[in-house]
């Protein structure tokens, strides 16, 4: 099984429900801070918004893309960052992490951030979403999306909703040239 | 100053240094960049220790002893300098991670794909080899070695040099393999080797010549010796630096290199790194080499140590300040200011560094002609 994420840019209404629900449910303990993610001057959550300003403004959502060849896993000295054998997701075992921050430096997407109180790296899926996924359900960002612009599922299963959407649409993966083989699909049409 | 006074002072300095590191660690804060000044401090100490090991191998492995066995006489002090510097590097590294007490997990859950895992292993092995080398030198003294001992010395020295070269190559890989930061691409391995030899020779010039003050003839030789190494390595460093800039000019690395060469950091780069860090010490080192005067090479060494630290700051931090946000095609900017916590940790390590050196000189027979009389290796 290889679980993957999908974001349909043609359906997204930029309501930020995914961004806020990720932060609020996974990191509620730091929501009271003025700057819960001081590294990125952003919410303490795993989804970050960037705007393409060249030409017509376009929104992009940055989070862990669960690469099949993840630079963060390669640099981790203790194997705390690893690819989960059961799901194919890139996970972080906090019991092994020493907080060297190499994974944050190594991620070419800038998807990791440092928790302001534990000083350990954080990434998608957050602690609450991990339990949800292990229970066989879809992560919070997917379930809260009012426009049905997000999906999550097994790309090795041709009958999964994500596989069907990928096959029926024009999609791309972020920065495929880097060779990290992200499991995150952006539907463009 | 009496031996006991020096011992007490150096132990006090070590305690103060550890307290400063402890206070600094408990007050750590988050930066917008992942690797801040602690990584710079660690890199400087680590590179200096490695460079010192390379300089030591001139006698220990390649056999050059000086016209009057001068390098034989300073061999133990040179190894001690590498050890004290490597321990200071480890201290900053421990304080730099969020969970220093879990450092052992690097060995237990060793990831062979991780350059940082190999770095930790290589520095641990190097520290063990250096201690073995120091004990060997103390036990055999500064005598002309008989054949079996000569072979043992060569094997130990070869192991130290091989580990050193592997460690420098590894350090270059740590930065060079990170695709997220193009400014770290380039000729880092030869650049790091050049800067390591410079820092190692400069640190040794300061520490060893200070320890040997009063021994005029030896100081005169060492002034020429370290003057020669600095005068040789500075143009080589300048060449690699220029090469890195030219290479960066035609890649995405120019995004941050331009800030260093022509942007907001350009004054610091040209004045501190180029004029005070390369040109001025080159002239001073050349003067010491030709005249045998010690003051110019001491000054050159101080300049190299300070300016190399600033150069490393530029190389490690400035390249993290601007990143191409690849999904949106925009540039993500970050800011960085050194924090009080980082200053305390670096200050603590800087205090411990000479204190370890002085304490070891008081306890162990490391000065020319000294021999062990207690517990195999003590004075």
Coordinates of C-alpha atoms in Angstrom, one line a residue:
Chain A
X1 CA 0.0 0.0 0.0
X2 CA 1.2 3.5 -0.9
X3 CA -0.9 6.3 0.6
X4 CA -0.8 9.6 -1.2
X5 CA -2.4 13.0 -1.1
X6 CA -4.2 14.9 -3.9
X7 CA -5.1 18.5 -4.2
X8 CA -7.4 19.7 -7.0
X9 CA -6.4 23.2 -7.8
X10 CA -9.4 23.6 -10.0
X11 CA -11.9 23.0 -7.2
X12 CA -10.0 24.7 -4.3
X13 CA -11.8 27.9 -3.1
X14 CA -9.0 29.0 -0.9
X15 CA -11.1 28.9 2.2
X16 CA -8.1 27.8 4.4
X17 CA -10.3 25.2 6.2
X18 CA -7.5 22.6 5.7
X19 CA -4.8 24.9 6.9
X20 CA -6.6 25.9 10.1
X21 CA -8.1 22.5 10.9
X22 CA -4.7 20.9 10.6
X23 CA -3.2 23.4 13.0
X24 CA -6.1 23.4 15.4
X25 CA -6.5 19.7 15.7
X26 CA -2.9 18.5 15.6
X27 CA -1.3 21.4 17.5
X28 CA -4.0 22.9 19.6
X29 CA -1.5 23.3 22.5
X30 CA 0.4 26.0 20.6
X31 CA -2.5 27.8 19.0
X32 CA -2.5 30.3 21.8
X33 CA 0.9 31.6 20.9
X34 CA 1.3 34.7 18.8
X35 CA 3.7 32.9 16.5
X36 CA 3.2 29.1 16.9
X37 CA 5.5 28.4 13.9
X38 CA 8.2 31.1 14.4
X39 CA 10.4 29.4 11.7
X40 CA 7.9 30.3 9.0
X41 CA 6.0 33.1 10.7
X42 CA 3.0 30.9 10.2
X43 CA 0.4 28.9 12.1
X44 CA 1.6 25.9 14.0
X45 CA 0.3 23.4 11.4
X46 CA 1.6 21.3 8.6
X47 CA 0.1 23.1 5.6
X48 CA 1.6 26.4 4.4
X49 CA 0.2 28.7 1.7
X50 CA 2.4 30.3 -0.9
X51 CA 1.2 32.5 -3.7
X52 CA 2.6 32.5 -7.2
X53 CA 2.9 36.1 -8.0
X54 CA 4.1 35.8 -11.6
X55 CA 1.3 36.5 -14.0
X56 CA -2.2 35.5 -12.7
X57 CA -1.9 35.0 -8.9
X58 CA -2.1 31.3 -8.0
X59 CA -2.3 29.6 -4.7
X60 CA -0.2 26.6 -3.7
X61 CA -0.4 24.5 -0.6
X62 CA 2.9 23.2 0.8
X63 CA 3.0 20.3 3.2
X64 CA 5.0 17.0 3.4
X65 CA 4.7 15.4 0.0
X66 CA 5.7 11.9 1.3
X67 CA 8.4 11.4 -1.2
X68 CA 9.4 7.9 -2.2
X69 CA 13.0 9.1 -2.1
X70 CA 12.8 11.6 0.7
X71 CA 15.9 13.7 1.4
X72 CA 14.8 14.1 5.0
X73 CA 14.9 10.3 5.6
X74 CA 18.4 10.1 3.9
X75 CA 19.9 12.8 6.2
X76 CA 18.4 11.6 9.5
X77 CA 21.2 10.1 11.6
X78 CA 19.0 8.0 13.9
X79 CA 16.4 6.8 11.4
X80 CA 13.8 8.8 13.3
X81 CA 12.5 10.0 9.9
X82 CA 11.5 7.0 8.0
X83 CA 9.1 5.6 5.4
X84 CA 6.4 3.6 7.1
X85 CA 6.3 0.1 5.7
X86 CA 2.5 -0.3 6.1
X87 CA 1.4 3.0 4.5
X88 CA 4.4 4.3 2.5
X89 CA 4.0 7.6 4.3
X90 CA 7.1 9.5 5.6
X91 CA 6.8 9.5 9.4
X92 CA 8.8 10.8 12.3
X93 CA 9.5 8.6 15.3
X94 CA 10.0 11.2 18.1
X95 CA 11.4 8.7 20.5
X96 CA 14.5 8.4 18.2
X97 CA 14.8 12.1 17.2
X98 CA 17.6 14.0 18.7
X99 CA 16.6 17.3 17.2
X100 CA 19.6 17.9 14.9
X101 CA 17.3 19.7 12.4
X102 CA 19.0 18.1 9.4
X103 CA 15.6 17.0 8.1
X104 CA 14.3 20.6 8.1
X105 CA 17.3 21.8 6.2
X106 CA 17.2 18.9 3.7
X107 CA 13.5 19.2 2.7
X108 CA 13.5 21.0 -0.7
X109 CA 9.9 21.9 -0.2
X110 CA 10.3 23.6 3.2
X111 CA 7.6 21.3 4.6
X112 CA 9.0 20.8 8.0
X113 CA 9.1 23.1 11.0
X114 CA 10.3 23.2 14.5
X115 CA 7.8 22.8 17.4
X116 CA 8.3 25.9 19.6
X117 CA 8.1 24.0 22.9
X118 CA 9.6 20.5 22.2
X119 CA 12.2 21.9 19.8
X120 CA 11.6 18.8 17.6
X121 CA 10.7 18.8 13.9
X122 CA 7.0 18.5 12.9
X123 CA 5.5 17.4 9.7
X124 CA 2.4 16.1 8.0
X125 CA 0.7 13.9 9.2
X126 CA 0.4 15.5 12.7
X127 CA -0.1 13.4 15.8
X128 CA -3.9 13.4 15.6
X129 CA -4.0 12.6 11.9
X130 CA -1.6 9.7 12.3
X131 CA -4.2 8.0 14.6
X132 CA -7.0 8.9 12.2
X133 CA -5.1 7.3 9.3
X134 CA -4.2 4.2 11.3
X135 CA -8.0 3.9 11.9
X136 CA -8.5 3.7 8.2
X137 CA -10.0 7.1 7.8
X138 CA -8.9 10.2 5.8
X139 CA -6.8 12.9 7.5
X140 CA -8.5 16.1 8.8
X141 CA -7.5 18.4 5.9
X142 CA -9.3 16.0 3.5
X143 CA -12.4 15.5 5.6
X144 CA -13.0 19.2 6.3
X145 CA -12.6 20.4 2.7
X146 CA -16.0 21.9 1.7
X147 CA -15.1 21.9 -2.0
X148 CA -14.0 18.3 -2.1
X149 CA -10.7 19.6 -3.5
X150 CA -8.6 17.2 -1.4
X151 CA -8.3 13.4 -1.4
X152 CA -6.1 10.8 0.2
X153 CA -5.8 7.1 -0.5
X154 CA -3.8 4.2 -1.8
X155 CA -2.3 4.8 -5.2
X156 CA -1.4 1.2 -5.6
X157 CA -5.2 0.4 -5.6
X158 CA -6.6 1.3 -9.1
X159 CA -10.1 1.4 -7.6
X160 CA -9.4 3.9 -4.9
X161 CA -10.9 7.4 -5.3
X162 CA -7.5 9.0 -5.5
X163 CA -6.3 6.6 -8.3
X164 CA -9.5 7.2 -10.3
X165 CA -9.1 11.0 -9.9
X166 CA -5.4 10.9 -11.0
X167 CA -6.2 8.7 -14.0
X168 CA -9.1 10.9 -15.1
X169 CA -7.5 14.3 -14.8
X170 CA -4.4 16.2 -15.8
X171 CA -2.2 16.2 -12.7
X172 CA 1.4 16.9 -11.8
X173 CA 3.7 16.2 -8.8
X174 CA 5.7 19.0 -7.2
X175 CA 9.2 19.4 -8.5
X176 CA 9.5 16.0 -10.2
X177 CA 12.8 17.0 -11.7
X178 CA 14.4 16.8 -8.2
X179 CA 13.9 13.0 -8.3
X180 CA 12.3 12.8 -4.8
X181 CA 9.2 11.2 -6.3
X182 CA 6.6 12.9 -4.1
X183 CA 3.3 11.1 -3.4
X184 CA 1.3 14.3 -3.8
X185 CA -0.7 15.1 -6.9
X186 CA -1.8 18.5 -8.0
X187 CA -4.8 18.4 -10.3
X188 CA -4.6 21.1 -12.9
X189 CA -7.4 20.4 -15.2
Chain B
X1 CA 52.6 31.1 37.5
X2 CA 52.8 28.0 39.8
X3 CA 51.5 24.7 38.5
X4 CA 48.8 24.3 41.1
X5 CA 47.4 27.8 40.4
X6 CA 47.2 27.0 36.7
X7 CA 45.5 23.7 37.4
X8 CA 42.9 25.4 39.7
X9 CA 42.3 28.2 37.2
X10 CA 41.9 25.9 34.3
X11 CA 39.5 23.6 36.2
X12 CA 37.5 26.7 37.2
X13 CA 37.4 27.9 33.6
X14 CA 36.1 24.5 32.5
X15 CA 33.4 24.6 35.2
X16 CA 32.4 28.2 34.2
X17 CA 32.3 27.1 30.5
X18 CA 30.1 24.2 31.3
X19 CA 27.7 26.4 33.3
X20 CA 27.5 28.9 30.4
X21 CA 26.8 26.1 28.0
X22 CA 24.1 24.7 30.4
X23 CA 22.4 28.1 30.8
X24 CA 22.6 28.7 27.0
X25 CA 21.0 25.3 26.3
X26 CA 18.0 25.9 28.6
X27 CA 17.3 29.2 26.9
X28 CA 17.4 28.0 23.3
X29 CA 14.9 29.7 20.9
X30 CA 13.7 29.0 17.4
X31 CA 15.2 30.8 14.4
X32 CA 13.8 31.3 11.0
X33 CA 16.8 29.3 9.7
X34 CA 17.4 25.8 10.9
X35 CA 21.2 25.9 11.3
X36 CA 22.4 29.0 13.2
X37 CA 25.6 30.1 14.8
X38 CA 26.0 26.9 16.8
X39 CA 26.5 25.0 13.6
X40 CA 29.0 27.7 12.6
X41 CA 30.9 27.4 15.9
X42 CA 30.8 23.6 15.6
X43 CA 32.1 23.7 12.1
X44 CA 35.0 26.0 13.0
X45 CA 36.1 23.9 15.9
X46 CA 35.7 20.6 14.0
X47 CA 37.5 21.9 10.9
X48 CA 40.3 23.3 13.1
X49 CA 40.8 20.0 14.9
X50 CA 40.9 18.2 11.5
X51 CA 43.4 20.8 10.1
X52 CA 45.6 20.4 13.2
X53 CA 45.7 16.6 12.6
X54 CA 46.8 17.2 9.0
X55 CA 49.5 19.6 10.2
X56 CA 50.6 17.1 12.8
X57 CA 51.1 14.4 10.1
X58 CA 53.9 16.5 8.6
X59 CA 56.1 15.0 11.3
X60 CA 54.2 12.0 12.5
X61 CA 53.5 10.4 9.1
X62 CA 55.7 12.2 6.5
X63 CA 58.8 12.3 8.8
X64 CA 59.8 15.9 8.6
X65 CA 61.4 16.7 12.0
X66 CA 62.9 20.1 11.4
X67 CA 66.7 20.9 11.4
X68 CA 67.0 20.4 15.2
X69 CA 64.1 18.0 15.8
X70 CA 61.8 20.9 16.6
X71 CA 58.7 19.1 15.3
X72 CA 59.6 16.1 17.4
X73 CA 59.6 18.4 20.4
X74 CA 56.1 19.8 19.7
X75 CA 54.5 16.6 18.5
X76 CA 52.6 16.0 21.8
X77 CA 51.4 19.6 22.0
X78 CA 50.1 19.4 18.4
X79 CA 48.1 16.2 19.2
X80 CA 46.8 17.8 22.4
X81 CA 45.6 20.8 20.5
X82 CA 43.6 18.6 18.1
X83 CA 42.0 16.8 21.1
X84 CA 41.1 20.0 23.0
X85 CA 39.6 21.5 19.8
X86 CA 37.7 18.4 19.0
X87 CA 36.2 18.2 22.5
X88 CA 35.1 21.8 22.2
X89 CA 33.5 20.9 18.8
X90 CA 31.6 18.1 20.5
X91 CA 30.4 20.4 23.3
X92 CA 28.8 22.8 20.8
X93 CA 27.4 19.9 18.9
X94 CA 25.8 18.4 22.0
X95 CA 24.3 21.8 23.0
X96 CA 23.2 22.4 19.4
X97 CA 20.7 19.5 19.2
X98 CA 17.4 19.5 21.1
X99 CA 18.0 16.3 22.9
X100 CA 21.8 16.0 23.7
X101 CA 21.2 13.1 26.2
X102 CA 19.8 11.0 23.3
X103 CA 23.0 11.5 21.3
X104 CA 23.8 7.8 21.8
X105 CA 20.9 7.0 19.5
X106 CA 23.1 8.0 16.5
X107 CA 25.3 4.9 17.3
X108 CA 22.4 2.6 18.2
X109 CA 20.0 3.5 15.3
X110 CA 22.9 4.3 12.9
X111 CA 21.6 5.3 9.4
X112 CA 24.3 4.5 6.9
X113 CA 22.7 6.9 4.4
X114 CA 23.1 9.8 6.7
X115 CA 26.3 11.9 6.5
X116 CA 25.6 13.3 10.0
X117 CA 25.6 9.7 11.4
X118 CA 29.0 9.1 9.7
X119 CA 30.3 12.4 10.9
X120 CA 29.5 11.5 14.5
X121 CA 31.1 8.1 14.1
X122 CA 34.2 9.5 12.3
X123 CA 34.8 12.1 14.9
X124 CA 34.4 9.6 17.7
X125 CA 36.9 7.3 16.0
X126 CA 39.3 10.3 15.4
X127 CA 39.1 11.3 19.1
X128 CA 40.0 7.7 20.1
X129 CA 42.9 7.6 17.6
X130 CA 44.2 11.0 18.8
X131 CA 44.1 9.9 22.4
X132 CA 46.0 6.7 21.5
X133 CA 48.5 8.8 19.5
X134 CA 49.0 11.1 22.5
X135 CA 49.5 8.3 25.0
X136 CA 51.9 6.6 22.6
X137 CA 54.0 9.8 22.2
X138 CA 54.0 10.3 26.0
X139 CA 55.1 6.7 26.6
X140 CA 57.9 6.6 24.0
X141 CA 58.9 10.2 24.6
X142 CA 60.7 12.4 22.1
X143 CA 63.5 9.9 21.4
X144 CA 64.5 8.6 18.0
X145 CA 62.4 5.6 17.7
X146 CA 63.6 2.0 17.3
X147 CA 62.2 0.1 14.3
X148 CA 59.1 -1.7 15.8
X149 CA 58.0 1.5 17.6
X150 CA 58.6 3.5 14.4
X151 CA 56.1 1.3 12.6
X152 CA 53.5 1.6 15.3
X153 CA 53.9 5.4 15.2
X154 CA 53.4 5.3 11.4
X155 CA 50.3 3.1 11.6
X156 CA 48.7 5.3 14.3
X157 CA 49.6 8.5 12.3
X158 CA 48.2 7.0 9.1
X159 CA 45.0 6.0 10.8
X160 CA 44.6 9.5 12.2
X161 CA 45.2 11.1 8.8
X162 CA 42.9 8.7 6.9
X163 CA 40.1 9.4 9.4
X164 CA 40.8 13.1 9.2
X165 CA 40.5 13.2 5.4
X166 CA 37.3 11.1 5.6
X167 CA 35.9 13.5 8.2
X168 CA 36.6 16.6 6.1
X169 CA 35.2 14.9 3.0
X170 CA 32.1 13.9 5.1
X171 CA 31.7 17.5 6.3
X172 CA 31.7 18.8 2.8
X173 CA 29.2 16.1 1.8
X174 CA 26.8 17.1 4.6
X175 CA 26.4 20.6 3.0
X176 CA 27.0 19.6 -0.6
X177 CA 24.3 16.9 -0.6
X178 CA 21.5 19.1 0.5
X179 CA 19.5 19.9 -2.6
X180 CA 17.3 22.4 -0.7
X181 CA 20.2 24.9 -0.4
X182 CA 22.0 25.5 -3.8
X183 CA 24.6 27.9 -2.1
X184 CA 26.1 24.8 -0.4
X185 CA 27.0 23.2 -3.7
X186 CA 30.5 23.6 -5.1
X187 CA 34.0 22.7 -4.4
X188 CA 33.5 22.2 -0.7
X189 CA 35.8 19.3 0.0
X190 CA 39.1 21.0 -1.2
X191 CA 37.8 24.3 0.2
X192 CA 37.3 22.7 3.6
X193 CA 40.7 21.0 3.4
X194 CA 42.4 24.4 2.7
X195 CA 40.5 26.2 5.4
X196 CA 41.2 23.3 7.8
X197 CA 44.9 23.4 7.3
X198 CA 44.8 27.2 7.8
X199 CA 42.8 27.0 10.9
X200 CA 44.8 24.1 12.3
X201 CA 48.1 25.8 11.7
X202 CA 46.8 29.1 13.1
X203 CA 45.4 27.5 16.2
X204 CA 48.6 25.6 16.8
X205 CA 50.8 28.7 16.2
X206 CA 48.8 30.5 18.9
X207 CA 48.6 27.7 21.5
X208 CA 51.9 26.0 21.0
X209 CA 54.0 29.2 20.7
X210 CA 52.4 30.5 23.8
X211 CA 53.1 27.3 25.7
X212 CA 56.7 27.4 24.6
X213 CA 57.3 31.1 25.3
X214 CA 60.9 31.7 26.4
X215 CA 62.4 29.0 24.1
X216 CA 63.7 31.5 21.6
X217 CA 65.3 29.2 19.1
X218 CA 62.3 26.9 18.9
X219 CA 59.9 29.9 18.6
X220 CA 62.0 31.2 15.8
X221 CA 61.7 27.9 13.9
X222 CA 58.0 27.7 14.5
X223 CA 57.4 31.2 13.3
X224 CA 59.0 30.3 10.0
X225 CA 57.2 26.9 9.9
X226 CA 53.7 28.2 10.6
X227 CA 54.4 31.3 8.5
X228 CA 55.2 29.0 5.6
X229 CA 52.1 26.9 6.0
X230 CA 49.9 30.0 6.2
X231 CA 51.6 31.7 3.3
X232 CA 51.2 28.6 1.2
X233 CA 47.6 27.8 2.1
X234 CA 46.1 31.4 1.9
X235 CA 46.5 31.7 -1.9
X236 CA 45.1 28.1 -2.3
X237 CA 42.1 29.1 -0.2
X238 CA 41.6 32.3 -2.2
X239 CA 41.7 30.2 -5.4
X240 CA 38.9 27.8 -4.1
X241 CA 36.9 30.7 -2.9
X242 CA 37.1 32.4 -6.3
X243 CA 36.2 29.1 -8.0
X244 CA 33.1 28.7 -5.7
X245 CA 31.9 32.2 -6.6
X246 CA 32.5 31.8 -10.3
X247 CA 30.6 28.4 -10.2
X248 CA 27.8 30.0 -8.3
X249 CA 27.5 32.8 -10.8
X250 CA 26.0 30.5 -13.3
X251 CA 23.6 28.6 -11.0
X252 CA 20.7 29.2 -8.6
X253 CA 23.3 29.5 -5.9
X254 CA 23.9 33.0 -7.1
X255 CA 20.6 33.9 -5.4
X256 CA 22.5 33.9 -2.1
X257 CA 26.1 34.3 -3.3
X258 CA 25.1 37.6 -4.8
X259 CA 24.2 38.8 -1.3
X260 CA 27.7 37.9 -0.2
X261 CA 29.7 39.2 -3.1
X262 CA 27.7 42.3 -4.2
X263 CA 24.8 42.6 -1.8
X264 CA 24.3 43.5 1.8
X265 CA 27.1 41.3 3.1
X266 CA 29.6 42.5 0.4
X267 CA 31.4 45.0 2.7
X268 CA 32.0 42.3 5.3
X269 CA 33.0 39.8 2.6
X270 CA 35.6 42.0 0.9
X271 CA 37.0 43.7 4.0
X272 CA 36.8 40.9 6.5
X273 CA 37.2 37.8 4.4
X274 CA 39.4 39.0 1.5
X275 CA 41.5 41.9 2.9
X276 CA 41.8 40.9 6.6
X277 CA 41.3 37.2 6.1
X278 CA 43.5 36.5 3.1
X279 CA 45.7 39.4 2.0
X280 CA 46.8 40.8 5.4
X281 CA 47.6 37.4 7.0
X282 CA 49.4 36.4 3.8
X283 CA 51.8 39.4 4.0
X284 CA 52.3 38.8 7.8
X285 CA 52.9 35.1 7.4
X286 CA 55.4 35.7 4.6
X287 CA 57.2 38.2 6.7
X288 CA 57.5 35.7 9.6
X289 CA 58.6 33.0 7.2
X290 CA 61.4 35.2 5.8
X291 CA 62.6 36.8 9.1
X292 CA 61.7 34.2 11.8
X293 CA 59.9 36.8 13.9
X294 CA 57.0 35.4 15.9
X295 CA 54.7 38.5 16.3
X296 CA 53.6 38.7 12.6
X297 CA 52.6 35.0 12.5
X298 CA 50.7 35.3 15.8
X299 CA 48.8 38.3 14.4
X300 CA 48.2 36.4 11.1
X301 CA 46.9 33.5 13.1
X302 CA 44.5 35.6 15.1
X303 CA 43.2 37.3 11.9
X304 CA 42.7 33.9 10.2
X305 CA 40.8 32.5 13.2
X306 CA 38.5 35.5 13.5
X307 CA 37.9 36.1 9.8
X308 CA 37.4 32.4 9.0
X309 CA 34.7 32.3 11.6
X310 CA 33.0 35.2 9.8
X311 CA 33.5 33.5 6.5
X312 CA 31.9 30.3 7.8
X313 CA 29.0 32.4 9.1
X314 CA 28.5 33.8 5.6
X315 CA 28.8 30.3 4.1
X316 CA 26.4 28.5 6.4
X317 CA 23.9 31.1 7.4
X318 CA 23.5 33.5 4.5
X319 CA 22.8 30.6 2.1
X320 CA 19.8 29.7 4.3
X321 CA 18.3 33.2 4.2
X322 CA 16.9 33.1 0.7
X323 CA 15.3 30.1 -0.8
X324 CA 13.4 29.6 -4.0
X325 CA 9.8 28.6 -3.1
X326 CA 9.7 26.0 -5.9
X327 CA 6.0 25.5 -6.1
X328 CA 5.2 29.2 -6.5
X329 CA 8.3 30.4 -8.2
X330 CA 8.8 33.1 -5.6
X331 CA 11.7 33.7 -3.2
X332 CA 11.2 32.9 0.4
X333 CA 13.2 35.2 2.7
X334 CA 14.2 34.6 6.3
X335 CA 16.1 36.7 8.8
X336 CA 18.6 35.7 11.4
X337 CA 20.1 37.3 14.5
X338 CA 22.4 35.5 16.9
X339 CA 20.6 34.9 20.2
X340 CA 21.9 35.2 23.8
X341 CA 21.6 31.5 24.2
X342 CA 23.9 30.8 21.2
X343 CA 26.4 33.4 22.5
X344 CA 26.5 31.7 25.9
X345 CA 27.1 28.2 24.4
X346 CA 29.8 29.4 22.0
X347 CA 31.5 31.5 24.8
X348 CA 31.4 28.5 27.1
X349 CA 33.1 26.3 24.5
X350 CA 35.7 29.0 23.7
X351 CA 36.5 29.2 27.5
X352 CA 36.8 25.4 27.8
X353 CA 39.0 25.1 24.7
X354 CA 42.3 26.7 26.1
X355 CA 41.4 25.6 29.7
X356 CA 41.6 21.9 28.6
X357 CA 44.9 22.6 26.8
X358 CA 46.4 24.3 29.9
X359 CA 45.1 21.7 32.3
X360 CA 46.5 18.8 30.2
X361 CA 49.9 20.6 30.0
X362 CA 50.0 20.8 33.8
X363 CA 49.0 17.2 34.3
X364 CA 50.8 15.4 31.4
X365 CA 54.5 15.4 30.3
X366 CA 53.9 17.3 27.1
X367 CA 56.6 19.9 27.0
X368 CA 59.9 19.2 25.2
X369 CA 62.0 16.8 27.3
X370 CA 59.3 15.9 29.9
X371 CA 58.8 12.2 30.7
X372 CA 56.0 10.4 32.6
X373 CA 56.6 9.5 36.2
X374 CA 53.2 8.6 37.7
X375 CA 50.5 6.2 36.5
X376 CA 52.2 5.7 33.1
X377 CA 51.2 8.9 31.5
X378 CA 51.2 11.6 34.2
X379 CA 54.0 14.0 35.3

